[in-house]
Amino acid sequence: MSGRFDLVGIGMTSQRTRNRLVERLREKGIRDEAVLGAIGSVPRHIFIDEALAHRAYEDTSLPIGQNQTISQPFVVALMTQTLITGPRSRVLEVGTGSGYQTAVLASFMGTGGRIDRLYTIERYAALSERARERLDAMGRYGIRYRHGDGYQGWPEEGPFDGIIVTAAPPMVPEALIDQLAPGGRLVVPVGGDSGQELKVFDRTPDGIVSETVEQVRFVPLVKGLG
Ligand code: SAH
């Protein structure tokens, strides 16, 4: 089959393969129908290189350049489900990368949605710009992008009701805890090469309460700009 026909094929079958991915995630334990709906409606193939587009709806991470990866759909769904347990008016994402997780979160914006304002930080300017182009092309406006170091959070725009970190620091960054609003929740993979745990930190009236959700593997959260 020629490359041209491959691409046409992706366009025609993507909804079907997306639905199959949604069923996969349901089997793996994702229960929030709105999260499953978001995964079913965001075209993941536009967030990766054309050469890999035929693998877009496999439940796997894939390279996106700059030595970074687009996260595995199950992990995106799990993190989203863990973050959006209710309304989270102001949400910060650290590690924009391809923009796929951003797009899934953006599905919760708009009238009656669980998110009012969405902010996303990336340390590579090129990744941030491409993510913005893709989301603009999808008609997802109103997201705030920053080329910056997510270790610092986004103090000018905080505090946040939800913070999601899509790269792993060795220890949870203090600035991100500080930028949690009352009732706010931080979802972050913590650890190094030998293993990472997806953790949740909630700012409760009794202080910060944390729990571990799952064993995961992310690229490292790196200090400074790329
Ligand atoms: N959510 C993204 C995940 C990309 S991988 C996606 O699904 O495509 C993690 C991203 O975090 C990479 O793009 C990496 O450059 C970025 N990153 C790593 N350290 C960072 C930091 N300190 N501040 C902001 N972004 C960071």
PDB file of C-alpha atoms and ligand atoms in Angstrom:
ATOM      1  CA  MET A   1       0.000   0.000   0.000  1.00  0.00           C
ATOM      2  CA  SER A   2       1.350   3.469  -0.799  1.00  0.00           C
ATOM      3  CA  GLY A   3       2.013   6.026   1.904  1.00  0.00           C
ATOM      4  CA  ARG A   4      -0.810   8.162   0.593  1.00  0.00           C
ATOM      5  CA  PHE A   5      -3.346   5.376   1.007  1.00  0.00           C
ATOM      6  CA  ASP A   6      -1.995   4.592   4.461  1.00  0.00           C
ATOM      7  CA  LEU A   7      -2.786   8.143   5.520  1.00  0.00           C
ATOM      8  CA  VAL A   8      -6.245   8.076   3.980  1.00  0.00           C
ATOM      9  CA  GLY A   9      -6.787   4.802   5.820  1.00  0.00           C
ATOM     10  CA  ILE A  10      -5.834   6.375   9.134  1.00  0.00           C
ATOM     11  CA  GLY A  11      -8.385   9.123   8.597  1.00  0.00           C
ATOM     12  CA  MET A  12     -11.193   6.708   7.850  1.00  0.00           C
ATOM     13  CA  THR A  13     -10.466   4.146  10.521  1.00  0.00           C
ATOM     14  CA  SER A  14      -9.332   6.399  13.331  1.00  0.00           C
ATOM     15  CA  GLN A  15     -12.752   6.618  15.005  1.00  0.00           C
ATOM     16  CA  ARG A  16     -13.033   2.832  14.984  1.00  0.00           C
ATOM     17  CA  THR A  17      -9.523   2.296  16.332  1.00  0.00           C
ATOM     18  CA  ARG A  18     -10.132   5.048  18.903  1.00  0.00           C
ATOM     19  CA  ASN A  19     -13.268   3.237  20.071  1.00  0.00           C
ATOM     20  CA  ARG A  20     -11.224   0.056  20.420  1.00  0.00           C
ATOM     21  CA  LEU A  21      -8.702   1.938  22.548  1.00  0.00           C
ATOM     22  CA  VAL A  22     -11.549   3.194  24.756  1.00  0.00           C
ATOM     23  CA  GLU A  23     -12.737  -0.398  25.285  1.00  0.00           C
ATOM     24  CA  ARG A  24      -9.192  -1.417  26.193  1.00  0.00           C
ATOM     25  CA  LEU A  25      -8.998   1.340  28.830  1.00  0.00           C
ATOM     26  CA  ARG A  26     -12.401   0.354  30.197  1.00  0.00           C
ATOM     27  CA  GLU A  27     -11.134  -3.231  30.583  1.00  0.00           C
ATOM     28  CA  LYS A  28      -8.031  -1.914  32.351  1.00  0.00           C
ATOM     29  CA  GLY A  29     -10.231  -0.190  34.937  1.00  0.00           C
ATOM     30  CA  ILE A  30     -10.906   3.366  33.747  1.00  0.00           C
ATOM     31  CA  ARG A  31     -14.440   4.050  35.011  1.00  0.00           C
ATOM     32  CA  ASP A  32     -15.104   7.759  34.429  1.00  0.00           C
ATOM     33  CA  GLU A  33     -17.281   7.903  31.305  1.00  0.00           C
ATOM     34  CA  ALA A  34     -16.333  11.534  30.657  1.00  0.00           C
ATOM     35  CA  VAL A  35     -12.645  10.539  30.645  1.00  0.00           C
ATOM     36  CA  LEU A  36     -13.358   7.628  28.297  1.00  0.00           C
ATOM     37  CA  GLY A  37     -15.382  10.029  26.135  1.00  0.00           C
ATOM     38  CA  ALA A  38     -12.443  12.442  25.995  1.00  0.00           C
ATOM     39  CA  ILE A  39     -10.036   9.678  24.932  1.00  0.00           C
ATOM     40  CA  GLY A  40     -12.577   8.623  22.317  1.00  0.00           C
ATOM     41  CA  SER A  41     -12.883  12.093  20.864  1.00  0.00           C
ATOM     42  CA  VAL A  42      -9.289  13.415  20.863  1.00  0.00           C
ATOM     43  CA  PRO A  43      -7.438  12.448  17.639  1.00  0.00           C
ATOM     44  CA  ARG A  44      -4.148  11.175  19.125  1.00  0.00           C
ATOM     45  CA  HIS A  45      -2.605  10.693  15.677  1.00  0.00           C
ATOM     46  CA  ILE A  46      -2.228  14.460  15.205  1.00  0.00           C
ATOM     47  CA  PHE A  47       0.031  14.620  18.288  1.00  0.00           C
ATOM     48  CA  ILE A  48       2.724  12.336  16.864  1.00  0.00           C
ATOM     49  CA  ASP A  49       4.872  12.189  13.731  1.00  0.00           C
ATOM     50  CA  GLU A  50       3.241  10.891  10.578  1.00  0.00           C
ATOM     51  CA  ALA A  51       5.721   8.022  10.459  1.00  0.00           C
ATOM     52  CA  LEU A  52       4.285   6.697  13.742  1.00  0.00           C
ATOM     53  CA  ALA A  53       0.666   7.719  13.162  1.00  0.00           C
ATOM     54  CA  HIS A  54      -0.388   4.132  12.420  1.00  0.00           C
ATOM     55  CA  ARG A  55       0.439   3.309  16.058  1.00  0.00           C
ATOM     56  CA  ALA A  56      -1.457   6.263  17.522  1.00  0.00           C
ATOM     57  CA  TYR A  57      -4.272   4.187  19.008  1.00  0.00           C
ATOM     58  CA  GLU A  58      -2.107   1.521  20.571  1.00  0.00           C
ATOM     59  CA  ASP A  59      -1.961   1.777  24.338  1.00  0.00           C
ATOM     60  CA  THR A  60       1.691   2.713  24.363  1.00  0.00           C
ATOM     61  CA  SER A  61       3.961   5.746  24.753  1.00  0.00           C
ATOM     62  CA  LEU A  62       5.712   6.927  21.567  1.00  0.00           C
ATOM     63  CA  PRO A  63       8.632   9.288  20.804  1.00  0.00           C
ATOM     64  CA  ILE A  64       7.790  12.968  20.079  1.00  0.00           C
ATOM     65  CA  GLY A  65      11.327  14.352  19.552  1.00  0.00           C
ATOM     66  CA  GLN A  66      13.701  16.058  22.008  1.00  0.00           C
ATOM     67  CA  ASN A  67      14.075  12.610  23.638  1.00  0.00           C
ATOM     68  CA  GLN A  68      10.544  12.934  25.055  1.00  0.00           C
ATOM     69  CA  THR A  69       7.471  10.734  24.716  1.00  0.00           C
ATOM     70  CA  ILE A  70       3.729  11.128  24.392  1.00  0.00           C
ATOM     71  CA  SER A  71       2.322   9.331  27.436  1.00  0.00           C
ATOM     72  CA  GLN A  72       0.579   5.971  27.236  1.00  0.00           C
ATOM     73  CA  PRO A  73      -3.209   6.481  26.834  1.00  0.00           C
ATOM     74  CA  PHE A  74      -3.969   4.350  29.927  1.00  0.00           C
ATOM     75  CA  VAL A  75      -1.740   6.597  32.032  1.00  0.00           C
ATOM     76  CA  VAL A  76      -3.293   9.762  30.543  1.00  0.00           C
ATOM     77  CA  ALA A  77      -6.759   8.368  31.338  1.00  0.00           C
ATOM     78  CA  LEU A  78      -5.754   7.278  34.842  1.00  0.00           C
ATOM     79  CA  MET A  79      -4.160  10.628  35.680  1.00  0.00           C
ATOM     80  CA  THR A  80      -7.129  12.543  34.269  1.00  0.00           C
ATOM     81  CA  GLN A  81      -9.603  10.364  36.163  1.00  0.00           C
ATOM     82  CA  THR A  82      -7.556  10.826  39.347  1.00  0.00           C
ATOM     83  CA  LEU A  83      -7.358  14.606  38.914  1.00  0.00           C
ATOM     84  CA  ILE A  84     -10.915  15.374  37.837  1.00  0.00           C
ATOM     85  CA  THR A  85     -12.900  13.693  40.592  1.00  0.00           C
ATOM     86  CA  GLY A  86     -15.111  16.810  40.616  1.00  0.00           C
ATOM     87  CA  PRO A  87     -14.947  20.417  39.442  1.00  0.00           C
ATOM     88  CA  ARG A  88     -11.346  21.697  39.266  1.00  0.00           C
ATOM     89  CA  SER A  89     -11.761  25.302  38.249  1.00  0.00           C
ATOM     90  CA  ARG A  90      -8.091  26.155  37.704  1.00  0.00           C
ATOM     91  CA  VAL A  91      -5.828  23.397  36.407  1.00  0.00           C
ATOM     92  CA  LEU A  92      -2.079  23.442  35.747  1.00  0.00           C
ATOM     93  CA  GLU A  93      -0.303  20.840  33.648  1.00  0.00           C
ATOM     94  CA  VAL A  94       3.492  20.542  33.935  1.00  0.00           C
ATOM     95  CA  GLY A  95       5.094  18.941  30.847  1.00  0.00           C
ATOM     96  CA  THR A  96       3.009  19.952  27.805  1.00  0.00           C
ATOM     97  CA  GLY A  97       5.043  17.674  25.506  1.00  0.00           C
ATOM     98  CA  SER A  98       2.940  16.813  22.453  1.00  0.00           C
ATOM     99  CA  GLY A  99      -0.150  18.454  23.954  1.00  0.00           C
ATOM    100  CA  TYR A 100      -2.153  15.215  24.024  1.00  0.00           C
ATOM    101  CA  GLN A 101      -2.783  15.244  27.783  1.00  0.00           C
ATOM    102  CA  THR A 102      -3.593  18.956  27.423  1.00  0.00           C
ATOM    103  CA  ALA A 103      -6.196  18.120  24.768  1.00  0.00           C
ATOM    104  CA  VAL A 104      -7.778  15.452  26.972  1.00  0.00           C
ATOM    105  CA  LEU A 105      -7.983  17.974  29.832  1.00  0.00           C
ATOM    106  CA  ALA A 106      -9.343  20.622  27.440  1.00  0.00           C
ATOM    107  CA  SER A 107     -12.309  18.331  26.755  1.00  0.00           C
ATOM    108  CA  PHE A 108     -13.473  19.248  30.270  1.00  0.00           C
ATOM    109  CA  MET A 109     -13.592  22.984  29.516  1.00  0.00           C
ATOM    110  CA  GLY A 110     -16.628  24.919  28.353  1.00  0.00           C
ATOM    111  CA  THR A 111     -20.177  25.251  29.600  1.00  0.00           C
ATOM    112  CA  GLY A 112     -20.861  22.879  32.466  1.00  0.00           C
ATOM    113  CA  GLY A 113     -17.341  21.425  32.209  1.00  0.00           C
ATOM    114  CA  ARG A 114     -15.234  20.502  35.222  1.00  0.00           C
ATOM    115  CA  ILE A 115     -12.358  22.859  34.242  1.00  0.00           C
ATOM    116  CA  ASP A 116     -12.655  26.647  33.780  1.00  0.00           C
ATOM    117  CA  ARG A 117      -9.038  27.596  33.155  1.00  0.00           C
ATOM    118  CA  LEU A 118      -6.218  25.427  31.869  1.00  0.00           C
ATOM    119  CA  TYR A 119      -2.519  26.313  32.082  1.00  0.00           C
ATOM    120  CA  THR A 120       0.357  24.251  30.721  1.00  0.00           C
ATOM    121  CA  ILE A 121       4.147  24.586  31.065  1.00  0.00           C
ATOM    122  CA  GLU A 122       6.880  23.010  28.921  1.00  0.00           C
ATOM    123  CA  ARG A 123      10.672  23.470  29.164  1.00  0.00           C
ATOM    124  CA  TYR A 124      11.235  23.023  25.377  1.00  0.00           C
ATOM    125  CA  ALA A 125       9.954  26.028  23.408  1.00  0.00           C
ATOM    126  CA  ALA A 126       9.588  23.955  20.217  1.00  0.00           C
ATOM    127  CA  LEU A 127       7.337  21.367  21.908  1.00  0.00           C
ATOM    128  CA  SER A 128       5.236  24.093  23.527  1.00  0.00           C
ATOM    129  CA  GLU A 129       4.721  25.878  20.203  1.00  0.00           C
ATOM    130  CA  ARG A 130       3.784  22.731  18.303  1.00  0.00           C
ATOM    131  CA  ALA A 131       1.352  21.711  21.020  1.00  0.00           C
ATOM    132  CA  ARG A 132      -0.302  25.134  20.805  1.00  0.00           C
ATOM    133  CA  GLU A 133      -0.580  24.854  17.007  1.00  0.00           C
ATOM    134  CA  ARG A 134      -2.239  21.456  17.265  1.00  0.00           C
ATOM    135  CA  LEU A 135      -4.691  22.545  19.934  1.00  0.00           C
ATOM    136  CA  ASP A 136      -5.521  25.736  18.019  1.00  0.00           C
ATOM    137  CA  ALA A 137      -6.121  23.609  14.916  1.00  0.00           C
ATOM    138  CA  MET A 138      -8.561  21.527  16.977  1.00  0.00           C
ATOM    139  CA  GLY A 139     -10.366  24.734  17.959  1.00  0.00           C
ATOM    140  CA  ARG A 140      -9.189  24.444  21.567  1.00  0.00           C
ATOM    141  CA  TYR A 141      -8.555  28.086  22.380  1.00  0.00           C
ATOM    142  CA  GLY A 142      -8.318  29.673  25.811  1.00  0.00           C
ATOM    143  CA  ILE A 143      -5.505  27.433  27.065  1.00  0.00           C
ATOM    144  CA  ARG A 144      -2.519  29.331  28.492  1.00  0.00           C
ATOM    145  CA  TYR A 145       0.911  28.033  27.413  1.00  0.00           C
ATOM    146  CA  ARG A 146       4.214  28.854  29.031  1.00  0.00           C
ATOM    147  CA  HIS A 147       7.767  28.033  28.036  1.00  0.00           C
ATOM    148  CA  GLY A 148       9.202  27.633  31.511  1.00  0.00           C
ATOM    149  CA  ASP A 149      10.428  25.398  34.294  1.00  0.00           C
ATOM    150  CA  GLY A 150       7.544  23.504  35.844  1.00  0.00           C
ATOM    151  CA  TYR A 151       9.565  22.895  39.024  1.00  0.00           C
ATOM    152  CA  GLN A 152       8.554  26.474  39.879  1.00  0.00           C
ATOM    153  CA  GLY A 153       4.896  25.969  38.978  1.00  0.00           C
ATOM    154  CA  TRP A 154       3.177  29.131  37.706  1.00  0.00           C
ATOM    155  CA  PRO A 155       3.030  31.337  40.819  1.00  0.00           C
ATOM    156  CA  GLU A 156       1.475  34.346  39.007  1.00  0.00           C
ATOM    157  CA  GLU A 157      -1.562  32.255  38.063  1.00  0.00           C
ATOM    158  CA  GLY A 158      -1.877  30.046  41.134  1.00  0.00           C
ATOM    159  CA  PRO A 159      -3.219  28.720  43.356  1.00  0.00           C
ATOM    160  CA  PHE A 160      -4.653  25.813  41.364  1.00  0.00           C
ATOM    161  CA  ASP A 161      -7.454  23.392  42.136  1.00  0.00           C
ATOM    162  CA  GLY A 162      -5.656  20.711  40.182  1.00  0.00           C
ATOM    163  CA  ILE A 163      -2.033  20.178  39.124  1.00  0.00           C
ATOM    164  CA  ILE A 164      -0.940  17.301  36.895  1.00  0.00           C
ATOM    165  CA  VAL A 165       2.740  16.580  36.251  1.00  0.00           C
ATOM    166  CA  THR A 166       3.592  14.380  33.257  1.00  0.00           C
ATOM    167  CA  ALA A 167       7.311  13.898  33.963  1.00  0.00           C
ATOM    168  CA  ALA A 168       8.844  12.443  37.117  1.00  0.00           C
ATOM    169  CA  PRO A 169      10.789  14.470  39.712  1.00  0.00           C
ATOM    170  CA  PRO A 170      12.876  12.491  42.251  1.00  0.00           C
ATOM    171  CA  MET A 171      10.892  14.227  45.007  1.00  0.00           C
ATOM    172  CA  VAL A 172       7.695  16.240  44.880  1.00  0.00           C
ATOM    173  CA  PRO A 173       8.511  19.918  44.118  1.00  0.00           C
ATOM    174  CA  GLU A 174       7.644  22.123  47.085  1.00  0.00           C
ATOM    175  CA  ALA A 175       6.463  24.974  44.807  1.00  0.00           C
ATOM    176  CA  LEU A 176       3.718  22.749  43.379  1.00  0.00           C
ATOM    177  CA  ILE A 177       2.420  21.832  46.845  1.00  0.00           C
ATOM    178  CA  ASP A 178       2.522  25.555  47.753  1.00  0.00           C
ATOM    179  CA  GLN A 179       0.400  26.402  44.680  1.00  0.00           C
ATOM    180  CA  LEU A 180      -2.428  24.021  45.635  1.00  0.00           C
ATOM    181  CA  ALA A 181      -5.659  25.824  46.560  1.00  0.00           C
ATOM    182  CA  PRO A 182      -7.722  24.564  49.527  1.00  0.00           C
ATOM    183  CA  GLY A 183      -9.266  21.259  48.385  1.00  0.00           C
ATOM    184  CA  GLY A 184      -6.778  21.167  45.513  1.00  0.00           C
ATOM    185  CA  ARG A 185      -5.157  17.980  44.244  1.00  0.00           C
ATOM    186  CA  LEU A 186      -1.694  17.350  42.770  1.00  0.00           C
ATOM    187  CA  VAL A 187      -1.167  14.211  40.645  1.00  0.00           C
ATOM    188  CA  VAL A 188       2.526  13.484  40.070  1.00  0.00           C
ATOM    189  CA  PRO A 189       4.821  10.539  39.301  1.00  0.00           C
ATOM    190  CA  VAL A 190       7.684  10.547  41.826  1.00  0.00           C
ATOM    191  CA  GLY A 191      10.938   8.604  41.612  1.00  0.00           C
ATOM    192  CA  GLY A 192      13.934   7.829  39.446  1.00  0.00           C
ATOM    193  CA  ASP A 193      15.206   5.201  37.006  1.00  0.00           C
ATOM    194  CA  SER A 194      14.676   2.316  39.398  1.00  0.00           C
ATOM    195  CA  GLY A 195      10.953   2.975  39.695  1.00  0.00           C
ATOM    196  CA  GLN A 196       8.302   5.629  40.083  1.00  0.00           C
ATOM    197  CA  GLU A 197       5.018   5.876  41.906  1.00  0.00           C
ATOM    198  CA  LEU A 198       2.057   7.899  40.719  1.00  0.00           C
ATOM    199  CA  LYS A 199       1.122   9.935  43.789  1.00  0.00           C
ATOM    200  CA  VAL A 200      -1.770  12.149  44.797  1.00  0.00           C
ATOM    201  CA  PHE A 201      -1.416  15.076  47.221  1.00  0.00           C
ATOM    202  CA  ASP A 202      -4.603  16.712  48.532  1.00  0.00           C
ATOM    203  CA  ARG A 203      -4.726  19.992  50.432  1.00  0.00           C
ATOM    204  CA  THR A 204      -7.301  19.184  53.121  1.00  0.00           C
ATOM    205  CA  PRO A 205      -8.377  21.205  56.200  1.00  0.00           C
ATOM    206  CA  ASP A 206      -5.979  18.920  58.166  1.00  0.00           C
ATOM    207  CA  GLY A 207      -3.037  19.613  55.882  1.00  0.00           C
ATOM    208  CA  ILE A 208      -1.492  17.752  52.934  1.00  0.00           C
ATOM    209  CA  VAL A 209      -2.622  14.139  52.630  1.00  0.00           C
ATOM    210  CA  SER A 210      -0.927  11.849  50.114  1.00  0.00           C
ATOM    211  CA  GLU A 211      -1.488   8.412  48.671  1.00  0.00           C
ATOM    212  CA  THR A 212       0.032   6.198  45.967  1.00  0.00           C
ATOM    213  CA  VAL A 213      -2.098   5.222  42.982  1.00  0.00           C
ATOM    214  CA  GLU A 214       0.065   3.044  40.716  1.00  0.00           C
ATOM    215  CA  GLN A 215       3.579   2.099  39.620  1.00  0.00           C
ATOM    216  CA  VAL A 216       4.479   4.104  36.506  1.00  0.00           C
ATOM    217  CA  ARG A 217       7.381   5.065  34.221  1.00  0.00           C
ATOM    218  CA  PHE A 218       7.826   8.642  32.968  1.00  0.00           C
ATOM    219  CA  VAL A 219      10.689  10.654  31.515  1.00  0.00           C
ATOM    220  CA  PRO A 220      12.390  12.728  34.234  1.00  0.00           C
ATOM    221  CA  LEU A 221      11.244  16.216  35.238  1.00  0.00           C
ATOM    222  CA  VAL A 222      14.372  18.251  34.462  1.00  0.00           C
ATOM    223  CA  LYS A 223      15.254  21.580  36.098  1.00  0.00           C
ATOM    224  CA  GLY A 224      15.671  24.699  33.948  1.00  0.00           C
ATOM    225  CA  LEU A 225      14.784  25.412  30.330  1.00  0.00           C
ATOM    226  CA  GLY A 226      15.447  23.048  27.398  1.00  0.00           C
TER     227      GLY A 226
HETATM  228  N1  SAH B   1       1.842  15.186  28.546  1.00  0.00           N
HETATM  229  C1  SAH B   1       2.854  14.938  27.562  1.00  0.00           C
HETATM  230  C2  SAH B   1       4.009  14.188  28.168  1.00  0.00           C
HETATM  231  C3  SAH B   1       5.281  14.507  27.494  1.00  0.00           C
HETATM  232  S1  SAH B   1       6.706  13.810  28.290  1.00  0.00           S
HETATM  233  C4  SAH B   1       2.295  14.174  26.385  1.00  0.00           C
HETATM  234  O1  SAH B   1       1.379  13.366  26.587  1.00  0.00           O
HETATM  235  O2  SAH B   1       2.780  14.363  25.268  1.00  0.00           O
HETATM  236  C5  SAH B   1       7.043  15.001  29.549  1.00  0.00           C
HETATM  237  C6  SAH B   1       7.292  16.409  29.122  1.00  0.00           C
HETATM  238  O3  SAH B   1       7.711  17.133  30.279  1.00  0.00           O
HETATM  239  C7  SAH B   1       8.402  16.582  28.092  1.00  0.00           C
HETATM  240  O4  SAH B   1       7.931  17.306  26.999  1.00  0.00           O
HETATM  241  C8  SAH B   1       9.481  17.352  28.841  1.00  0.00           C
HETATM  242  O5  SAH B   1      10.218  18.241  28.030  1.00  0.00           O
HETATM  243  C9  SAH B   1       8.660  18.087  29.875  1.00  0.00           C
HETATM  244  N2  SAH B   1       9.420  18.529  31.048  1.00  0.00           N
HETATM  245  C10 SAH B   1      10.409  17.899  31.712  1.00  0.00           C
HETATM  246  N3  SAH B   1      10.858  18.646  32.732  1.00  0.00           N
HETATM  247  C11 SAH B   1      10.123  19.791  32.737  1.00  0.00           C
HETATM  248  C12 SAH B   1      10.100  20.960  33.536  1.00  0.00           C
HETATM  249  N4  SAH B   1      10.936  21.137  34.573  1.00  0.00           N
HETATM  250  N5  SAH B   1       9.196  21.922  33.254  1.00  0.00           N
HETATM  251  C13 SAH B   1       8.341  21.789  32.201  1.00  0.00           C
HETATM  252  N6  SAH B   1       8.311  20.705  31.407  1.00  0.00           N
HETATM  253  C14 SAH B   1       9.186  19.718  31.657  1.00  0.00           C
END
